[in-house]
Short mmCIF file of C-alpha atoms in Angstrom, two decimals:
data_model
loop_
_atom_site.label_atom_id
_atom_site.label_comp_id
_atom_site.label_asym_id
_atom_site.label_seq_id
_atom_site.Cartn_x
_atom_site.Cartn_y
_atom_site.Cartn_z
CA LYS A 8 0.00 0.00 0.00
CA GLY A 9 2.87 2.34 0.80
CA ARG A 10 0.92 5.06 2.62
CA SER A 11 1.23 6.58 6.08
CA ARG A 12 -0.18 9.65 7.82
CA VAL A 13 2.96 10.27 9.88
CA VAL A 14 6.63 10.47 8.87
CA VAL A 15 9.31 11.49 11.37
CA PHE A 16 12.82 12.68 10.49
CA PRO A 17 15.09 12.37 13.56
CA ARG A 18 18.50 14.04 13.42
CA GLU A 19 20.21 12.11 16.22
CA THR A 20 19.96 8.93 18.26
CA SER A 21 18.20 10.57 21.19
CA GLU A 22 15.34 11.63 18.91
CA VAL A 23 15.03 8.09 17.51
CA SER A 24 14.86 6.82 21.07
CA ALA A 25 12.19 9.34 22.08
CA VAL A 26 9.98 8.50 19.09
CA LEU A 27 10.26 4.75 19.58
CA ARG A 28 9.54 5.05 23.30
CA TYR A 29 6.45 7.17 22.56
CA CYS A 30 5.20 4.67 19.94
CA SER A 31 5.91 1.69 22.18
CA GLU A 32 3.91 3.13 25.07
CA ARG A 33 0.95 3.67 22.73
CA ARG A 34 1.39 0.43 20.79
CA LEU A 35 1.98 2.23 17.51
CA ALA A 36 3.79 0.29 14.78
CA VAL A 37 6.90 1.83 13.22
CA VAL A 38 8.57 1.23 9.84
CA PRO A 39 12.22 2.40 9.50
CA GLN A 40 13.31 3.85 6.16
CA GLY A 41 16.70 4.71 4.73
CA GLY A 42 17.25 5.59 1.08
CA LYS A 43 14.19 3.56 -0.01
CA THR A 44 16.14 1.71 -2.70
CA GLY A 45 15.34 -1.83 -1.51
CA LEU A 46 13.28 -3.94 -3.88
CA VAL A 47 11.64 -6.33 -1.39
CA GLY A 48 9.27 -3.88 0.32
CA GLY A 49 10.86 -3.98 3.76
CA SER A 50 10.58 -0.20 4.20
CA VAL A 51 7.03 0.10 2.84
CA PRO A 52 4.22 0.70 5.38
CA VAL A 53 1.29 -1.68 4.96
CA ALA A 54 -1.12 -0.70 7.74
CA ASP A 55 -0.65 3.04 8.31
CA GLU A 56 2.44 2.63 10.47
CA VAL A 57 4.58 5.54 11.64
CA VAL A 58 7.42 5.91 9.14
CA MET A 59 10.82 6.75 10.63
CA SER A 60 13.29 8.10 8.07
CA THR A 61 16.99 8.28 8.92
CA VAL A 62 17.98 10.49 5.95
CA ARG A 63 18.81 13.47 8.19
CA MET A 64 21.33 11.45 10.23
CA ARG A 65 24.21 12.02 7.82
CA ALA A 66 27.34 12.68 9.88
CA ILE A 67 30.56 10.85 9.04
CA GLU A 68 31.88 10.72 12.58
CA SER A 69 35.42 9.48 11.97
CA VAL A 70 37.79 7.93 9.46
CA ASP A 71 40.71 5.97 10.91
CA GLU A 72 43.28 5.66 8.12
CA GLU A 73 45.67 3.46 10.12
CA MET A 74 43.09 0.88 11.18
CA GLY A 75 40.91 1.25 8.11
CA ILE A 76 37.67 1.95 10.00
CA VAL A 77 34.92 4.45 9.23
CA LYS A 78 32.14 5.41 11.64
CA VAL A 79 28.98 6.94 10.20
CA GLU A 80 25.41 7.74 11.09
CA ALA A 81 22.77 5.54 9.49
CA GLY A 82 21.56 8.13 6.98
CA CYS A 83 24.92 8.62 5.27
CA VAL A 84 24.66 7.99 1.53
CA LEU A 85 27.00 5.27 0.27
CA SER A 86 28.53 7.32 -2.57
CA GLU A 87 29.31 10.22 -0.22
CA VAL A 88 31.00 7.89 2.25
CA ASP A 89 32.99 6.30 -0.59
CA ASP A 90 34.13 9.72 -1.84
CA ARG A 91 35.24 10.69 1.66
CA LEU A 92 37.11 7.41 2.07
CA ARG A 93 38.91 7.81 -1.25
CA SER A 94 40.26 11.15 -0.08
CA HIS A 95 41.97 9.13 2.68
CA GLY A 96 43.25 6.39 0.34
CA LEU A 97 40.48 3.99 1.36
CA VAL A 98 37.40 2.56 -0.35
CA ALA A 99 34.00 1.29 0.75
CA PRO A 100 33.79 -2.53 0.68
CA LEU A 101 30.48 -2.45 -1.21
CA ASP A 102 29.20 -0.75 -4.32
CA LEU A 103 25.62 -0.70 -5.58
CA GLY A 104 23.74 0.73 -8.53
CA ALA A 105 21.80 2.79 -6.00
CA LYS A 106 24.94 4.10 -4.27
CA GLY A 107 23.89 7.71 -4.87
CA THR A 108 20.73 7.19 -2.82
CA CYS A 109 21.08 4.16 -0.54
CA THR A 110 22.24 4.67 3.04
CA LEU A 111 24.73 2.77 5.20
CA GLY A 112 22.06 2.05 7.80
CA GLY A 113 19.84 0.54 5.15
CA ASN A 114 22.77 -1.39 3.68
CA ALA A 115 23.47 -2.94 7.08
CA SER A 116 19.78 -3.57 7.77
CA THR A 117 19.45 -5.54 4.53
CA ASN A 118 22.98 -7.01 4.48
CA ALA A 119 23.46 -5.53 1.01
CA GLY A 120 25.89 -7.12 -1.43
CA GLY A 121 26.68 -5.36 -4.68
CA ILE A 122 29.38 -5.60 -7.32
CA ARG A 123 32.32 -5.67 -4.86
CA PHE A 124 31.00 -8.79 -3.15
CA LEU A 125 33.49 -11.17 -4.80
CA ARG A 126 36.39 -8.89 -3.89
CA TYR A 127 35.54 -7.92 -0.31
CA GLY A 128 32.82 -10.37 0.71
CA SER A 129 29.50 -9.77 2.44
CA LEU A 130 28.84 -6.52 4.28
CA ARG A 131 28.11 -8.65 7.34
CA GLY A 132 31.80 -9.47 7.49
CA SER A 133 32.84 -5.82 7.21
CA VAL A 134 30.56 -4.30 9.86
CA LEU A 135 32.52 -4.08 13.12
CA GLY A 136 29.78 -2.64 15.29
CA LEU A 137 26.44 -0.89 15.34
CA GLU A 138 24.44 1.47 17.45
CA ALA A 139 20.72 0.75 17.41
CA VAL A 140 17.57 1.76 19.25
CA LEU A 141 15.23 -0.99 20.42
CA ALA A 142 11.44 -0.83 20.27
CA ASP A 143 11.11 0.51 23.83
CA GLY A 144 13.60 3.33 23.16
CA THR A 145 16.63 1.63 24.72
CA VAL A 146 19.87 2.64 22.98
CA LEU A 147 22.05 -0.41 22.30
CA ASP A 148 25.78 -0.06 21.70
CA ALA A 149 26.50 -3.26 19.79
CA GLY A 150 30.25 -2.84 19.43
CA TYR A 151 30.06 0.61 17.84
CA SER A 152 31.99 2.61 20.43
CA ARG A 153 35.00 0.26 20.49
CA ALA A 154 34.83 -0.90 16.82
CA LEU A 155 37.76 -3.29 16.83
CA ARG A 156 38.82 -5.40 13.86
CA LYS A 157 39.42 -8.29 16.25
CA ASP A 158 37.04 -8.46 19.18
CA ASN A 159 36.45 -11.65 21.16
CA THR A 160 34.70 -10.00 24.09
CA GLY A 161 31.20 -11.34 24.60
CA LEU A 162 28.37 -11.76 22.12
CA ALA A 163 28.50 -10.19 18.65
CA LEU A 164 25.11 -8.52 19.04
CA HIS A 165 25.55 -6.43 15.90
CA GLN A 166 25.34 -9.60 13.82
CA LEU A 167 21.73 -10.07 14.97
CA LEU A 168 20.79 -6.62 13.65
CA ILE A 169 22.48 -7.01 10.26
CA GLY A 170 19.90 -8.22 7.77
CA ALA A 171 17.03 -7.90 10.27
CA GLU A 172 15.53 -4.97 8.30
CA GLY A 173 14.55 -3.06 11.42
CA SER A 174 12.56 -5.88 13.01
CA LEU A 175 14.85 -5.95 16.08
CA GLY A 176 15.71 -2.27 16.27
CA VAL A 177 16.48 0.85 14.27
CA ILE A 178 20.16 1.11 13.32
CA THR A 179 21.44 4.62 14.01
CA LYS A 180 25.22 4.28 13.55
CA VAL A 181 27.52 1.88 11.71
CA ALA A 182 31.24 1.13 12.06
CA VAL A 183 32.72 -0.52 8.97
CA ALA A 184 36.13 -1.97 8.21
CA VAL A 185 37.29 -0.43 4.93
CA PRO A 186 40.14 -1.64 2.68
CA ALA A 187 42.83 0.45 1.03
CA ALA A 188 41.82 1.81 -2.35
CA PRO A 189 43.54 -0.10 -5.18
CA ARG A 190 46.30 1.80 -7.00
CA ALA A 191 45.08 0.50 -10.36
CA VAL A 192 41.90 -1.09 -11.71
CA ASN A 193 41.62 -3.19 -14.89
CA VAL A 194 38.40 -4.49 -16.38
CA ALA A 195 38.20 -7.68 -18.47
CA LEU A 196 35.17 -8.71 -20.53
CA PHE A 197 34.60 -12.42 -21.18
CA ALA A 198 32.02 -13.96 -23.53
CA CYS A 199 30.96 -17.37 -22.21
CA ASP A 200 28.86 -19.95 -24.03
CA SER A 201 27.40 -21.57 -20.91
CA PHE A 202 27.06 -21.18 -17.18
CA GLU A 203 29.64 -23.93 -16.78
CA ASP A 204 32.10 -21.74 -18.68
CA VAL A 205 31.27 -18.84 -16.34
CA ARG A 206 32.16 -21.02 -13.36
CA ARG A 207 35.38 -22.12 -15.03
CA VAL A 208 36.41 -18.52 -15.74
CA LEU A 209 35.73 -17.59 -12.12
CA LEU A 210 37.81 -20.47 -10.78
CA GLU A 211 40.69 -19.74 -13.14
CA SER A 212 40.57 -16.03 -12.27
CA ARG A 213 40.75 -16.84 -8.58
CA ALA A 214 43.66 -19.21 -9.15
CA TRP A 215 45.71 -16.78 -11.23
CA CYS A 216 44.71 -13.43 -9.75
CA GLY A 217 44.26 -14.38 -6.12
CA GLU A 218 43.80 -11.41 -3.83
CA ILE A 219 43.85 -8.83 -6.63
CA LEU A 220 40.61 -10.15 -8.18
#
């Protein structure tokens, strides 16, 4: 149906918390929205829910060049984050056709893939921590504040939120491990006669190109 009478645009985590607490106390359903580029309808209201848009939460809080870690608010647009990273010699580990509109919070909420998946793997493996707000307004720091590349302390709660599409909480901040930007990029075009040939090309490319693929 895609219609709602109320849309809220919080600018910071405390406002997300206040709205969710208000809705929880009154048993009002909430649908989180990011860049609205998903194709499966996860951000579409179906029964006049309160829509919560994160598009005004767009601060890039920090870029750690030495550790290769970026911390952003959920409404940051992917292309803008990638441009900022490239100015530091880094690159975002995912790239999508909707990169000019999609947001990092939405990417994490849907565990987005994209055309850099083969090179850098799933976004789930790159997210180091999240900040999220639960349905009752509780702010959860799921590894965001410490954001370590290697962290064996306790449960990896952020992994529960990745791909949950807002069903467990609204993601407000994301910490992502980012690789160094490649010094050179080459593109090869192969014409394959069958899917079996596609698989063979992929295997041969991995064998010969290894980590530079």
